[in-house]
Tab-separated table of C-alpha atoms in Angstrom:
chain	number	residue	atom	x	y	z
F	1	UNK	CA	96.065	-7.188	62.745
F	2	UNK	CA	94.479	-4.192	60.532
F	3	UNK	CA	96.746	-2.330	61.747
F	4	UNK	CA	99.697	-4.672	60.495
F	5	UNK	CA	97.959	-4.831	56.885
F	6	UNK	CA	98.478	-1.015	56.763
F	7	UNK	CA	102.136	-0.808	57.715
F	8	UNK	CA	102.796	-3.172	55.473
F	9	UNK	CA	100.936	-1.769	52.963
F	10	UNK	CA	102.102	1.541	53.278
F	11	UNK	CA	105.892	-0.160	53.294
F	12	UNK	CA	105.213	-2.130	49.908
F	13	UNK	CA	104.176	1.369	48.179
F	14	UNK	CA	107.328	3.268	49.810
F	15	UNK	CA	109.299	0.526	48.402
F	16	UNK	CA	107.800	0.678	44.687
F	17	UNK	CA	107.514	4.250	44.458
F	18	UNK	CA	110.935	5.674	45.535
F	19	UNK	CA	113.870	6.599	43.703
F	20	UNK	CA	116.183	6.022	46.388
F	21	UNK	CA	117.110	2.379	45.936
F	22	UNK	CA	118.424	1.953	49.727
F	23	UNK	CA	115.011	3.548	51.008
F	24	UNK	CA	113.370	0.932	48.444
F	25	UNK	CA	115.588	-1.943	49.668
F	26	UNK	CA	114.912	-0.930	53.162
F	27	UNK	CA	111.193	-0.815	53.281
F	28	UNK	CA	110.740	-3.868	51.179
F	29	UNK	CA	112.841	-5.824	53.770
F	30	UNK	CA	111.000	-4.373	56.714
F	31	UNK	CA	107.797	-5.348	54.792
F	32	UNK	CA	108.723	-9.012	54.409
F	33	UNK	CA	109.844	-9.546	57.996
F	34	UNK	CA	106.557	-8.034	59.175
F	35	UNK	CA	104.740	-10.663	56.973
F	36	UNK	CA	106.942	-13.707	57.953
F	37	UNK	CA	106.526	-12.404	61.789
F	38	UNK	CA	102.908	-12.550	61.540
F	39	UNK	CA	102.653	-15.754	58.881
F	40	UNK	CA	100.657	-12.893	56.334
F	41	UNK	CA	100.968	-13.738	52.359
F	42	UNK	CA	101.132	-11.329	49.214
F	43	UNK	CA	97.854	-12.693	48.843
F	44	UNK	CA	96.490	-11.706	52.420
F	45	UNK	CA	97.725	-8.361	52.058
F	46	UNK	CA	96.207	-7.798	48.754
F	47	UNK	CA	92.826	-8.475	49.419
F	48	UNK	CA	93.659	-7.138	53.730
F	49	UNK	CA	91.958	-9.856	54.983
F	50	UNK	CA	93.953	-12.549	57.320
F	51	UNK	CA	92.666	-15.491	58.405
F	52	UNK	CA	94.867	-16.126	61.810
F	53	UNK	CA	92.417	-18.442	63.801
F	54	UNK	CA	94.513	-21.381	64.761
F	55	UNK	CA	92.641	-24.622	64.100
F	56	UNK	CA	92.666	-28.129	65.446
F	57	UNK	CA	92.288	-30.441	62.137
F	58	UNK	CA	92.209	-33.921	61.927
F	59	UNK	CA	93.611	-36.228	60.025
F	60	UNK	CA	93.722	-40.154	59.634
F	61	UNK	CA	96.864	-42.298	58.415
F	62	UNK	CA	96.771	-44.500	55.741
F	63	UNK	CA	99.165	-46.745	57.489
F	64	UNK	CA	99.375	-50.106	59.753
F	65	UNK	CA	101.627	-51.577	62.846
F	66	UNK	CA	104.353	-51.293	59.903
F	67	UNK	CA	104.164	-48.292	58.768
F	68	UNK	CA	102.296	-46.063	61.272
F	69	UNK	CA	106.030	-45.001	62.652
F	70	UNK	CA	107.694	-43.406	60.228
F	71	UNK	CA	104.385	-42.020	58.904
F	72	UNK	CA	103.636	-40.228	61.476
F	73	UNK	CA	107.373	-38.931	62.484
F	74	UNK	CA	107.269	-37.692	58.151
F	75	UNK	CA	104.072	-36.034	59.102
F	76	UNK	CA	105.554	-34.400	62.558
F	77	UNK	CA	108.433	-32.865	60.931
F	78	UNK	CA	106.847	-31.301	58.143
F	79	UNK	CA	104.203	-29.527	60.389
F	80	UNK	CA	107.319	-29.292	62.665
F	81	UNK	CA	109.098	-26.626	59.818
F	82	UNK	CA	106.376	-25.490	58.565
F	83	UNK	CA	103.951	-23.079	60.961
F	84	UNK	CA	101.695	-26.089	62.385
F	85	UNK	CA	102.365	-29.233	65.026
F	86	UNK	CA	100.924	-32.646	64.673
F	87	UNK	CA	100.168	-35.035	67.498
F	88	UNK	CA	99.347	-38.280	67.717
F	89	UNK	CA	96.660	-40.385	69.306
F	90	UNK	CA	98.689	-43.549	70.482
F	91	UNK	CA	97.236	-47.123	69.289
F	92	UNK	CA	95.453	-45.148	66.459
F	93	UNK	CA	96.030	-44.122	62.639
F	94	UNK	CA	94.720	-40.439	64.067
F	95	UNK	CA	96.735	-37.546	64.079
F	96	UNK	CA	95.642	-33.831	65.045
F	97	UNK	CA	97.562	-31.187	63.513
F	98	UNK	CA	97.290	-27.831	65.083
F	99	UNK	CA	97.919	-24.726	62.797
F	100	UNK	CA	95.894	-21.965	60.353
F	101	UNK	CA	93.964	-24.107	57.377
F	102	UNK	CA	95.962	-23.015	54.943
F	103	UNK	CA	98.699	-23.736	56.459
F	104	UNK	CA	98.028	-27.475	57.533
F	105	UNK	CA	96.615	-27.851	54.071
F	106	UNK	CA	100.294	-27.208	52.468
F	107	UNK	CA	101.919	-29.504	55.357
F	108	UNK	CA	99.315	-32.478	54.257
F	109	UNK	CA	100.318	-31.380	50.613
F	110	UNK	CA	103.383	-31.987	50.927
F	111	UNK	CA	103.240	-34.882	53.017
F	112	UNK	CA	101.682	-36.769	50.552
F	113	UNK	CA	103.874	-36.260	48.102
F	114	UNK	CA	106.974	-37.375	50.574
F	115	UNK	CA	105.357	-40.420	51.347
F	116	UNK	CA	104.152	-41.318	47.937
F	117	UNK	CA	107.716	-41.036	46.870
F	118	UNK	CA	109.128	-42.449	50.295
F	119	UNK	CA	107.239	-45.771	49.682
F	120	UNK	CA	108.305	-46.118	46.079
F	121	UNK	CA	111.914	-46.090	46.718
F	122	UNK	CA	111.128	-48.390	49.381
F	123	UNK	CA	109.752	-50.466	47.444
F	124	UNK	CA	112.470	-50.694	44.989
F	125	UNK	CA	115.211	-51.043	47.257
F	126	UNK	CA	113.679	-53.761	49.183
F	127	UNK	CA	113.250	-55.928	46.340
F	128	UNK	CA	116.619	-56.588	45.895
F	129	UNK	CA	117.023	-57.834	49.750
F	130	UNK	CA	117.305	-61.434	50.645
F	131	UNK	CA	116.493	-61.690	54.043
F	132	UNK	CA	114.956	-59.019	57.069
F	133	UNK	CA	112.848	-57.166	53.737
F	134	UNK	CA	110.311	-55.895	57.087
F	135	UNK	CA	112.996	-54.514	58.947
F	136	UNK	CA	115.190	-53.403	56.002
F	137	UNK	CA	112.141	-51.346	54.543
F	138	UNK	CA	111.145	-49.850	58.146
F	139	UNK	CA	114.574	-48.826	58.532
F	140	UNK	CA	114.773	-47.296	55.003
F	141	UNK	CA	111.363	-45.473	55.203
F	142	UNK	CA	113.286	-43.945	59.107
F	143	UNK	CA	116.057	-42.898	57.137
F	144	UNK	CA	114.343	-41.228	54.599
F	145	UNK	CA	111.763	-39.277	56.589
F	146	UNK	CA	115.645	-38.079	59.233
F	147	UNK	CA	116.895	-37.125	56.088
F	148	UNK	CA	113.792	-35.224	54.729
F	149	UNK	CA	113.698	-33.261	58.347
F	150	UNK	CA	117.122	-32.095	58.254
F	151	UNK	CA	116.915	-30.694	54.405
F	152	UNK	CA	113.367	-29.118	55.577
F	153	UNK	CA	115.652	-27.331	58.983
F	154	UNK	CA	118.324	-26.571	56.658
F	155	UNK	CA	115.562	-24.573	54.064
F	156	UNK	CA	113.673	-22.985	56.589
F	157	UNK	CA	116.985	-21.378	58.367
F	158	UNK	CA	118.151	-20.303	54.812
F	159	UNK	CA	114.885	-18.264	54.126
F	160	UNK	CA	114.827	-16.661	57.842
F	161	UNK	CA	118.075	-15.674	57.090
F	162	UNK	CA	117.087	-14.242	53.184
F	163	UNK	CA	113.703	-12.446	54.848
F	164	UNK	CA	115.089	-11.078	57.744
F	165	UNK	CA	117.798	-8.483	58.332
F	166	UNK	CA	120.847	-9.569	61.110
F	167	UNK	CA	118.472	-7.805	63.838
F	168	UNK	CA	115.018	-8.776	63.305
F	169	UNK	CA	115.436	-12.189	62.820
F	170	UNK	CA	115.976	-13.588	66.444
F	171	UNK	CA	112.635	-11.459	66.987
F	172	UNK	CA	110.540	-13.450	64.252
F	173	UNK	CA	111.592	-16.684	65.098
F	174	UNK	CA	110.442	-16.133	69.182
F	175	UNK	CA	106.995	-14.635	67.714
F	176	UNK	CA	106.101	-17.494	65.245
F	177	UNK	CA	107.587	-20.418	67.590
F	178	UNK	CA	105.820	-18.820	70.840
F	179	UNK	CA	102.739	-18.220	68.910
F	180	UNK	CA	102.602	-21.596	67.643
F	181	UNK	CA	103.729	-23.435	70.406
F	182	UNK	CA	100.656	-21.607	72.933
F	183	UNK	CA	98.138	-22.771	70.418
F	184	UNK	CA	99.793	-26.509	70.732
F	185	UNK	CA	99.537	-26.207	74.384
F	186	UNK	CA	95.616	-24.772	74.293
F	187	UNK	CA	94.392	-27.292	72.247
F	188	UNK	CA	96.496	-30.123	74.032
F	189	UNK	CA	97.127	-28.995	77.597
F	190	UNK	CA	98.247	-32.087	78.917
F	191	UNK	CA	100.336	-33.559	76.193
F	192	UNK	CA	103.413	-35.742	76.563
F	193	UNK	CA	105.851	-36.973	74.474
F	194	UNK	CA	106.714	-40.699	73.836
F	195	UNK	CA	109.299	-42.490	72.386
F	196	UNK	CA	109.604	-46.152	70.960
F	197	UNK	CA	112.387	-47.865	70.344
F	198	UNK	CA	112.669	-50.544	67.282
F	199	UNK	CA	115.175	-52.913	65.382
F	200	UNK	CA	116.902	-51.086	63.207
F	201	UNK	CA	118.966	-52.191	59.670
F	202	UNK	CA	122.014	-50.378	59.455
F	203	UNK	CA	122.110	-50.692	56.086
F	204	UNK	CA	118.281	-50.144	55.027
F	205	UNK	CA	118.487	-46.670	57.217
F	206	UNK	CA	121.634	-45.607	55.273
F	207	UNK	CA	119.761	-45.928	51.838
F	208	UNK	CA	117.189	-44.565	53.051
F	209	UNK	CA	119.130	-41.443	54.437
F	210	UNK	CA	120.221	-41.279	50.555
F	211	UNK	CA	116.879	-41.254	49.124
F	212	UNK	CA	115.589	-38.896	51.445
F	213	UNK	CA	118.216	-36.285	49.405
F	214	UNK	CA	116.343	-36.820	46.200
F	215	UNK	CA	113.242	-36.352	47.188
F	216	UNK	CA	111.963	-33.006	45.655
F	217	UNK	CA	110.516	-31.056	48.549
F	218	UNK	CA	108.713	-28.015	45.943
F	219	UNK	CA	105.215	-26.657	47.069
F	220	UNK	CA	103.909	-26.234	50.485
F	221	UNK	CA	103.289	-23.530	52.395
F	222	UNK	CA	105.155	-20.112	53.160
F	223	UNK	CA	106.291	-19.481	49.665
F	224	UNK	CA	104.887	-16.071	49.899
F	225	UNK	CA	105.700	-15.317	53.470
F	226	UNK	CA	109.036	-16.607	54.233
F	227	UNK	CA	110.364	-18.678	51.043
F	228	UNK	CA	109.972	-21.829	52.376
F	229	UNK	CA	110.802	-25.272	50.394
F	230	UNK	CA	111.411	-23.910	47.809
């Protein structure tokens, strides 16, 4: 890893110090891909120092039988987009997300300030509903949080695209996906995916689908790396 703090070092000076503005250009681009590839900030490279253990953190749910779904799917697809996975521990509030600290911080960050805003729309839109308010807020909350992961897709495949030049960018995306998805399968070696199935209000999903677009998804992590949510 040193010796990836020095390239991209020595590509950051060739790009501030040269009076050839494609040479500039060019090394600047190489050094950004080389710090999305490897998940390195501005700020790691300033002070050289990268923290790239991969932890297994833990985190608990504020949630019940009624909300623990679409809590936990909001918390899946953030991590999901975002350099971490999270896993859940069936019949439990208790998730695990796997990823570097700072990175899982950001994905809780932002998490919290989806679902804060998630269950105040909720809220709102519920109140006006006569009959099925459970099932009309479930299905809103679902349709938010679908939403929320396609804008989060959408942002992250924007800023590959910006950081990367045509050629490298099929290369980054293998070596932060493979990366991340060995340290999923180290820490959870026999995992397996489950699905649930549950009433759903065609309606309440539908609103919720157009909340999730005004949600303001600013913050996080990656800003410095790869441009994400921004």
């Amino acid at each position: 890893m040193d010796n990836i703090l020095a390239k991209i070092k020595k590509l950051q000076a060739l790009a501030a110090n040269n009076s050839n503005v494609a040479e500039a250009a060019a090394a600047a681009a190489k050094a950004q891909a080389l710090m999305f590839e490897h998940n390195i900030t501005t700020a790691e490279v300033e002070t050289a120092s990268v923290a790239d253990v991969y932890e297994k953190i833990e985190h608990t749910l504020d949630a019940n039988r009624n909300t623990i779904g679409w809590k936990a799917s909001l918390l899946y697809v953030i991590a999901k987009h975002n350099f971490c996975r999270a896993v859940g521990h069936g019949g439990t509030t208790r998730m695990s997300l796997v990823g570097k600290r700072s990175n899982v911080e950001g994905v809780l960050y932002l998490y919290a300030v989806c679902e804060r805003e998630i269950d105040r729309l909720a809220t709102a839109e519920t109140k006006a509903q006569l009959a099925d308010k459970a099932i009309f807020r479930r299905s809103f909350c679902r349709g938010a949080v679908a939403t929320i992961g396609e804008r989060l897709k959408a942002q992250r495949q924007a800023s590959e695209a910006q950081a990367n030049t045509a050629h490298t960018t099929a290369l980054v995306l293998r070596n932060v996906e493979t990366e991340v998805a060995a340290q999923l399968k180290r820490f959870f070696p026999h995992l397996q995916t489950r699905r649930s199935a549950c009433r759903n209000h065609g309606d309440g999903y539908a609103r919720g689908q157009a909340a999730g677009r005004t949600i303001g998804l600013h913050g996080g992590i990656g800003r410095q790396a790869a441009g994400y949510l921004q």
